[in-house]
Coordinates of C-alpha atoms in Angstrom, one line a residue:
X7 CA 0.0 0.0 0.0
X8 CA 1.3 3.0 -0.7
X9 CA 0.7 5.3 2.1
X10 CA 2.3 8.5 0.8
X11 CA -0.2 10.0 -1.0
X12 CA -2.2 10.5 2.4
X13 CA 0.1 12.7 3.7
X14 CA 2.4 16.1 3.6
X15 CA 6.0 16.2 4.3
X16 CA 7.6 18.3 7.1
X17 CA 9.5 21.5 7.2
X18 CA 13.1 20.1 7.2
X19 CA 13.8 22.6 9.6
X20 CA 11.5 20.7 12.2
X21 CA 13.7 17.9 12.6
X22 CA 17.7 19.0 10.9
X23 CA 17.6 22.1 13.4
X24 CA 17.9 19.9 16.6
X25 CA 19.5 16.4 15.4
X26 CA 22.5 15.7 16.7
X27 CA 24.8 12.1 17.5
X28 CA 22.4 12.1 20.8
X29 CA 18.8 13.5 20.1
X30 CA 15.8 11.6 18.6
X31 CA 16.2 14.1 15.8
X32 CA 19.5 12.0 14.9
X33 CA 17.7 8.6 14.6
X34 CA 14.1 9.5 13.2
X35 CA 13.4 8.8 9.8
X36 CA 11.4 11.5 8.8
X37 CA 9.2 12.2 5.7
X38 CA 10.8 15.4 3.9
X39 CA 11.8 14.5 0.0
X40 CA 11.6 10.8 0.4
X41 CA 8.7 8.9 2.0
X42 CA 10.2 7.0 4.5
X43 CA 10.3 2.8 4.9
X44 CA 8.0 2.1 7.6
X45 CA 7.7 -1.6 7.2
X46 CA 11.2 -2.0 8.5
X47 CA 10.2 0.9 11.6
X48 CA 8.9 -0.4 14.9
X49 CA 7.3 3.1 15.7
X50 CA 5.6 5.7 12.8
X51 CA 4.8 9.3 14.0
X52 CA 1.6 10.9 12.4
X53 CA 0.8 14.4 12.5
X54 CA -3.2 14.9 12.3
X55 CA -4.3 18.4 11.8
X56 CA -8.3 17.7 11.8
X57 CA -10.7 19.1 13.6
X58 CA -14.2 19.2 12.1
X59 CA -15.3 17.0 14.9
X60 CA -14.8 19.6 17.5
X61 CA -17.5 22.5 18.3
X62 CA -14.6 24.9 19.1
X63 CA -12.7 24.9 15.5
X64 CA -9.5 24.3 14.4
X65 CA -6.7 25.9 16.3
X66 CA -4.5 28.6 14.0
X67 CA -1.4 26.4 14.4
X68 CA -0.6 22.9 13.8
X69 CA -0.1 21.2 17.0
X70 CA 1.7 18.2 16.1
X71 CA 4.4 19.8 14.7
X72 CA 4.7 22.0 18.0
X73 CA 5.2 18.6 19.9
X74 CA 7.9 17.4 17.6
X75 CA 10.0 20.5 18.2
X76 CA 10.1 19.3 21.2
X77 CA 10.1 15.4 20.9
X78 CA 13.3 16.0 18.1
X79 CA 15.1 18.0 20.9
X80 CA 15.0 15.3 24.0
X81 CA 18.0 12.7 24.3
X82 CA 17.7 9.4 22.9
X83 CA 17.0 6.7 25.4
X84 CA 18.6 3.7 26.4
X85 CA 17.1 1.2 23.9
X86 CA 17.2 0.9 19.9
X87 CA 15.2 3.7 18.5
X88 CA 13.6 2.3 14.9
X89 CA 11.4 5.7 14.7
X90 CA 9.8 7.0 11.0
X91 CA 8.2 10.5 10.8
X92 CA 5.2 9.7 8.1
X93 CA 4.3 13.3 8.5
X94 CA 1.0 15.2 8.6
X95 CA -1.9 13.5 7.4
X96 CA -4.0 14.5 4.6
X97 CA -7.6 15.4 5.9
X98 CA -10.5 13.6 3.8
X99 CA -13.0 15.7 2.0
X100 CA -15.5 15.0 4.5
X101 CA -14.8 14.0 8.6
X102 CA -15.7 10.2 7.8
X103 CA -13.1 10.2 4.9
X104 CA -10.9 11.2 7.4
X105 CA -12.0 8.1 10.0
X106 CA -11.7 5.7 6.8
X107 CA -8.1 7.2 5.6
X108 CA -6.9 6.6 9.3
X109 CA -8.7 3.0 9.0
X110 CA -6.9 2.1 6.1
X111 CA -3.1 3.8 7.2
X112 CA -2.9 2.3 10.6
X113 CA -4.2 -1.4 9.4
X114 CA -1.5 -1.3 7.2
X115 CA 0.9 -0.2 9.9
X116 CA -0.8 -3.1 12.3
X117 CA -0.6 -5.6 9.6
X118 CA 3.5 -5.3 9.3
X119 CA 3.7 -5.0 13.3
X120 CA 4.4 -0.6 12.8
X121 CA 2.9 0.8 15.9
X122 CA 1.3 3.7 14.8
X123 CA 1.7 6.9 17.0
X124 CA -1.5 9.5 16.1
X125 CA -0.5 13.0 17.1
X126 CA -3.0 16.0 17.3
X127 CA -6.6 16.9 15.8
X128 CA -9.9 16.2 18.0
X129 CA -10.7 13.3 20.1
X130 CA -13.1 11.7 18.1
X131 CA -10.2 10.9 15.3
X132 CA -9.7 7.6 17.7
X133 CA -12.5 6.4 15.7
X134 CA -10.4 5.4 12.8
X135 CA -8.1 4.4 15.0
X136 CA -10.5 1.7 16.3
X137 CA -11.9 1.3 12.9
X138 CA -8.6 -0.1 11.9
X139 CA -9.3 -2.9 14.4
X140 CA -11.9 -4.4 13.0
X141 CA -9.5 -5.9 10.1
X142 CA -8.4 -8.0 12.2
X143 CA -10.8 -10.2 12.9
X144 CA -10.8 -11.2 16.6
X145 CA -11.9 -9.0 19.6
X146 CA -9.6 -5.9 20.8
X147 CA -9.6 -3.7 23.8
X148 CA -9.3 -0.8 24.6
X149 CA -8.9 2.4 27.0
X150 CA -9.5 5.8 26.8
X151 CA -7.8 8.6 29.4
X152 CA -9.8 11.9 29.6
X153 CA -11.4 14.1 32.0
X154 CA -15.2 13.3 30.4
X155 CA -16.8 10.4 29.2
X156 CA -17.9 11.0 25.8
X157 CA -21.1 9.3 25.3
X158 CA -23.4 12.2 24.0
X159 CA -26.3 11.3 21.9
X160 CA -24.9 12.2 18.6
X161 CA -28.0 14.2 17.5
X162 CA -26.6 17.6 17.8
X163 CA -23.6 17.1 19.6
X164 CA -20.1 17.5 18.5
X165 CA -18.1 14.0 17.2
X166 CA -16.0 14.8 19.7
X167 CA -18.6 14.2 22.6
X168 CA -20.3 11.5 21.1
X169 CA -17.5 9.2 19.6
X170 CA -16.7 6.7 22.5
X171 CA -21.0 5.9 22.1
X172 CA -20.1 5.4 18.6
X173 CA -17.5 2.8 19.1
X174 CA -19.1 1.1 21.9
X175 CA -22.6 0.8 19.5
X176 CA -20.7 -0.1 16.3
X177 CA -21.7 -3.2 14.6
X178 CA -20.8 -6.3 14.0
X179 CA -19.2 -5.5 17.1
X180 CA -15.1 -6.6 17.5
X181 CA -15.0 -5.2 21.1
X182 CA -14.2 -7.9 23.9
X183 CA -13.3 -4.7 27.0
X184 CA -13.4 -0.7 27.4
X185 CA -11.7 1.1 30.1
X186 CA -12.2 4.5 31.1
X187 CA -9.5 6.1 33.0
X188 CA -8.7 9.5 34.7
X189 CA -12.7 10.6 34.1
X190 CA -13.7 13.1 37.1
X191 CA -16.9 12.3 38.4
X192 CA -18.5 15.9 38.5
X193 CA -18.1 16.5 34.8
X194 CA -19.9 12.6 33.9
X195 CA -23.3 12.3 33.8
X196 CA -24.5 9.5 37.0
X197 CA -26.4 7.3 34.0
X198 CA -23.4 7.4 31.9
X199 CA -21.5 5.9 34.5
X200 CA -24.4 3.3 35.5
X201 CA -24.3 1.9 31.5
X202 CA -20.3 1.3 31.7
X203 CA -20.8 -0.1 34.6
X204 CA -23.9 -2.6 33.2
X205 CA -21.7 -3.3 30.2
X206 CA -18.9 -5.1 32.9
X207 CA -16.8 -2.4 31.4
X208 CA -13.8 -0.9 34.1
X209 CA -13.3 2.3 35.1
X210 CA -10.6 4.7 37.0
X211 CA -11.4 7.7 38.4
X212 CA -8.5 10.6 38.4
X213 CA -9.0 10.8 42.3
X214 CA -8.1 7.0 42.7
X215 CA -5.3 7.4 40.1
X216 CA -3.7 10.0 42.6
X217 CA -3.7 7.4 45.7
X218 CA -2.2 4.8 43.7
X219 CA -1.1 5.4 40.2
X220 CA 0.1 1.6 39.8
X221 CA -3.9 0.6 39.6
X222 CA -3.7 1.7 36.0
X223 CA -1.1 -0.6 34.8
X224 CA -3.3 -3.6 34.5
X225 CA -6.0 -1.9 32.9
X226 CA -3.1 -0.2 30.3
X227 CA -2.1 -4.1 29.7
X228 CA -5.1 -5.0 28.5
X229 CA -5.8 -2.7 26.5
X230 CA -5.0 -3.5 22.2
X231 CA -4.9 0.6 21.9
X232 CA -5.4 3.6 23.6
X233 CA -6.6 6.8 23.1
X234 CA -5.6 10.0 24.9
X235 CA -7.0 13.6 25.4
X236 CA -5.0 15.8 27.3
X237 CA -7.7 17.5 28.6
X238 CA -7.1 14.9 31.2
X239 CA -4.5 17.3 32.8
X240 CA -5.0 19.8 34.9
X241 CA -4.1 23.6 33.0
X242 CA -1.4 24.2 35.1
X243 CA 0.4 21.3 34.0
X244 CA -0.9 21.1 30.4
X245 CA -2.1 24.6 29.1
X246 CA -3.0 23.7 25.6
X247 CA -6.9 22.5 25.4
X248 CA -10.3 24.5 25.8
X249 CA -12.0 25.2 27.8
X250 CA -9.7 24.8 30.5
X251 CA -9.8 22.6 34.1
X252 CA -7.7 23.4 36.8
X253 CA -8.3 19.3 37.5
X254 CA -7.0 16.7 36.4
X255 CA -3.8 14.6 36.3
X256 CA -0.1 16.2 36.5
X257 CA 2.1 15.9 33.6
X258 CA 4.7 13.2 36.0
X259 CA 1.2 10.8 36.3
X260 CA 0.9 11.1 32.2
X261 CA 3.9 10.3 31.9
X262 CA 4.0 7.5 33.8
X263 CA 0.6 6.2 32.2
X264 CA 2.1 6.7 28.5
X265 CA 5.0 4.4 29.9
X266 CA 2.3 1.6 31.3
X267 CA 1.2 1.6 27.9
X268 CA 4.2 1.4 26.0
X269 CA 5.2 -1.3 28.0
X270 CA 2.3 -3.3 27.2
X271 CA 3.3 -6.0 24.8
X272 CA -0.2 -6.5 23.3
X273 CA -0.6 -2.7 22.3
X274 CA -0.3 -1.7 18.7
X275 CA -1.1 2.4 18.4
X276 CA -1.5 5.2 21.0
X277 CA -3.6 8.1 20.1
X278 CA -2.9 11.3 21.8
X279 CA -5.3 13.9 20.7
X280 CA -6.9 17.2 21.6
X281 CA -4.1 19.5 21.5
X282 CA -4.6 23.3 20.6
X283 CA -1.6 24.9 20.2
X284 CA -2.8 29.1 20.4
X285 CA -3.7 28.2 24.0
X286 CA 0.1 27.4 25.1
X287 CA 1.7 30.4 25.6
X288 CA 5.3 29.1 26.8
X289 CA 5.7 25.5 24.8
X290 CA 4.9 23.8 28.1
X291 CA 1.6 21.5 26.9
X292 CA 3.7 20.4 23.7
X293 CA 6.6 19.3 25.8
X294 CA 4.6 18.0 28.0
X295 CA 3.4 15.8 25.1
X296 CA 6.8 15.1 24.0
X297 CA 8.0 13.5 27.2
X298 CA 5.2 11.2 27.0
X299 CA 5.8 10.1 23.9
X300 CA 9.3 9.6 25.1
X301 CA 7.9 7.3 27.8
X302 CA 6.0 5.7 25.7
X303 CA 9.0 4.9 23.4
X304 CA 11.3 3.8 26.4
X305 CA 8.5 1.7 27.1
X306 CA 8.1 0.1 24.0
X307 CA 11.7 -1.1 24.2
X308 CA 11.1 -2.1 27.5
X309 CA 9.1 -4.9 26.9
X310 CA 9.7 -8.4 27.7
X311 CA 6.8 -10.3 25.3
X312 CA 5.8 -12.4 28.2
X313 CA 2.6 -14.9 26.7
X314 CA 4.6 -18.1 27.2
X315 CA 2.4 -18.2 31.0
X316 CA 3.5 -22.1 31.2
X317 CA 7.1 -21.4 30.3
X318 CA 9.8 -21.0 33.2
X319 CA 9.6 -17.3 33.6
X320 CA 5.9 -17.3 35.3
X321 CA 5.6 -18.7 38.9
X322 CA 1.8 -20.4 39.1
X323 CA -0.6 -19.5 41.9
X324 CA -4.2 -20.8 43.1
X325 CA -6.0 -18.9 45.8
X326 CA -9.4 -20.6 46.8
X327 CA -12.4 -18.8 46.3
X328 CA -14.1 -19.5 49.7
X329 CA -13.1 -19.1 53.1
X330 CA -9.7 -17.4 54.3
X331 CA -6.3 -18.2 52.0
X332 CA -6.2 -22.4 52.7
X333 CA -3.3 -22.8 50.2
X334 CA -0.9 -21.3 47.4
X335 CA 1.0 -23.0 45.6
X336 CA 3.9 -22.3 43.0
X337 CA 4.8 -24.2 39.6
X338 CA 6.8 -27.1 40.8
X339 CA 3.6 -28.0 42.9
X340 CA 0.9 -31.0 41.8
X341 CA -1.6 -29.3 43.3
X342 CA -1.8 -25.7 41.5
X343 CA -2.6 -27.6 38.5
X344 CA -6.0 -28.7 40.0
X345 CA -7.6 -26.0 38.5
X346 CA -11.2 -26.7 40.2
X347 CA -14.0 -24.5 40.6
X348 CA -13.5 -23.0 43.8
X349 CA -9.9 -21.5 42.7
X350 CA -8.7 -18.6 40.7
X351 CA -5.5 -20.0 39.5
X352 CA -2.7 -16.4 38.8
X353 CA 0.5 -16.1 37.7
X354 CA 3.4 -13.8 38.4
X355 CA 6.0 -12.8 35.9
X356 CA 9.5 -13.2 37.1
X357 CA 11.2 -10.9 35.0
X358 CA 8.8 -7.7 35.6
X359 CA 6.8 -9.1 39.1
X360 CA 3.4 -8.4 37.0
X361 CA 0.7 -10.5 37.5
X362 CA -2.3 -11.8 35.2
X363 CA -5.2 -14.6 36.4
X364 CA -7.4 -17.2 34.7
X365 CA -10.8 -16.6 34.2
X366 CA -12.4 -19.5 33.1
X367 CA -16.5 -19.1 32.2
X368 CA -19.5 -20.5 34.1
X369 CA -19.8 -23.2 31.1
X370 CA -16.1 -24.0 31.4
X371 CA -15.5 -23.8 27.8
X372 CA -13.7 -20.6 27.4
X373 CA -10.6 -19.5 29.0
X374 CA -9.3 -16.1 29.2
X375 CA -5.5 -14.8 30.9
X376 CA -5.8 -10.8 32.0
X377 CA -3.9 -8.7 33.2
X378 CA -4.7 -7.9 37.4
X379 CA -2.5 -6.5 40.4
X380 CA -0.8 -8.2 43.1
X381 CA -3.9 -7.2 45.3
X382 CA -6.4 -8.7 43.2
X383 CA -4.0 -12.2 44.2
X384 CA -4.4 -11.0 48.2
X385 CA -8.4 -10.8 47.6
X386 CA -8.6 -14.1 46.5
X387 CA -6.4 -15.6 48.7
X388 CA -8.4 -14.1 52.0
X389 CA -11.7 -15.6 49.8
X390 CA -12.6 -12.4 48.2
X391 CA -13.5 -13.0 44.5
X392 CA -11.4 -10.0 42.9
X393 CA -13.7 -7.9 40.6
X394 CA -11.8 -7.6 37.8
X395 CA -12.3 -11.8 37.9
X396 CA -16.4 -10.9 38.0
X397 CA -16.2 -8.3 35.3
X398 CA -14.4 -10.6 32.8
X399 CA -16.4 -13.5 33.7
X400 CA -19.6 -11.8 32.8
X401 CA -17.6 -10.4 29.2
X402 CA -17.2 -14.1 28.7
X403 CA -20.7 -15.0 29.2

């Protein structure tokens, strides 16, 4: 496929000015005269510059490129960097040409293992991200991280407050899990709330993010791609969306969230959207933006592709369902692979110290591994069935 006709070079002052032997401006491949190769890239860069889904308008400058001034000027990290530039994308003559175009670029990027890294333009452009998915054939995940839940009935409100009802309505449906993280309760309707919640379908608010941020990771691991709006930060830290919220998360906790989901080995594109450059001032919201996309890309490298849960790297646990912890028991014993009815059976990784349980359904004919804390393991083994066990169970059916 040849993807360069969906998009515009960059300014080759956006990424010479700042390269040097150290930078990420020194190892990106970016799209200036040539397009570049990105089925030998692990990571592709796209600039978005859309925003007919938002009630507010487009922004006078291009936002994505404000972030990669920044992104180009950080240091390299500490792992291989194989990083294309595809540059800005094309906008379609009409706001669902745009949704296929994106469709049709990041299945191609998906189907030579490219993850795709969507930069700018309004929030509802994560439905072509999530359109992409359904080439694929086999249900996804997914998470969002924003300060609203965007369910809106789409009769006469903007894409962008209506998209996630979209994507959770669209049929056939390819959706096996949603999560929705870093909302704030007093700016979500109680009833939007109640359907997530009637859909077994997890959610994080911003205030239990704050007590303990590590909560998030298992949900992040889950999750086939996730979608960003940085309206999720609070002004101070991010001043670059409208209309501003002096709540929210700090730029450290997005930081750390973009590495959770770098680090996820099942996830295949991050979107992070909703950036409007005239409303930062100093740089700060597109640096901001930068350093999470550097997380992210440490992340990436960081991972350890850990599937193989029988292999010699995972320690097996069961923890009975009933009653006070009666037993646990690791790999080498007979008994943990007695994988009755009254026993959630977990396993721990090794390398990382992560942990994912077995959730098996009520007909016993479908199995599923997810990703869950160390405390969902202390529930069970004190008799509590962990929720995130009930929640999958009922996806199951």
């Amino acid at each position: 496929m040849n993807l360069a006709i969906f998009f515009d070079p960059l300014p080759e002052e956006l990424v010479t000015a700042t390269a040097t032997a150290t930078t990420l401006a020194g190892y990106v491949t970016p799209f200036l005269d040539t397009f570049p190769d990105w089925r030998a890239a692990d990571l592709a860069l796209i600039g978005l510059d859309e925003w007919r889904g938002s009630a507010a308008g487009a922004p006078a400058a291009h936002g994505a490129d404000a972030v990669r001034r920044q992104l180009y000027q950080l240091q390299k990290g500490s792992g291989p960097c194989r990083l294309v530039d595809l540059g800005n994308l094309r906008p379609g003559l009409t706001l669902e040409d745009t949704y296929q175009r994106l469709r049709e670029i990041i299945a191609a990027l998906l189907e030579h293992g490219t993850v795709p890294l969507l930069l700018g333009g309004s929030h509802d452009l994560d439905y072509g991200q999530f359109l992409a998915y359904e080439t694929l054939e086999r249900a996804v995940s997914f998470a969002t991280i924003d300060a609203r839940v965007d369910m809106a009935e789409p009769e006469g409100a903007a894409a962008e407050d209506s998209h996630l009802r979209r994507m959770l309505l669209h049929t056939p449906t390819f959706l096996f899990n949603f999560t929705q993280l870093a909302h704030q309760q007093y700016l979500v309707a109680p009833d939007v709330l109640t359907a997530l919640e009637k859909l077994h379908f997890e959610t994080l608010r911003v205030g239990q993010i704050r007590d303990d941020i590590r909560q998030a990771e298992p949900l992040l691991r889950q999750a086939d791609f996730v979608s960003f709006d940085i309206a999720a930060l609070r002004w101070n830290d991010a001043p670059g969306y409208f209309p501003a919220n002096p709540f929210g998360l700090t730029n450290e906790e997005a930081a750390k969230l973009a590495w959770y989901a770098g680090c996820n080995d099942q996830l295949t594109s991050f979107g992070l959207y909703g950036y409007r450059p005239d409303h930062d001032t100093h740089g700060l919201a597109a640096l901001v933006q930068a350093t999470m996309l550097w997380y992210f890309i440490e992340g990436y490298y960081y991972r350890r592709r850990e599937t193989d849960f029988r292999g010699p790297s995972f320690v097996r646990y069961a923890a009975g369902l009933h009653g006070p912890a009666r037993y646990s028991f690791q790999a080498d014993d007979e008994a943990a692979h007695d994988d009755g009815p009254d026993r959630i059976v977990f396993y721990k990784s090794q390398q990382t110290d992560r942990w994912w349980m077995e959730v098996v359904n009520l007909t016993g004919n479908t199995r599923r591994i997810v990703p869950c804390s160390y405390q969902d393991y202390l529930r069970a083994a004190q008799g509590d069935v962990p929720h995130r066990w009930i929640l999958t169970q009922a996806l199951l059916g």
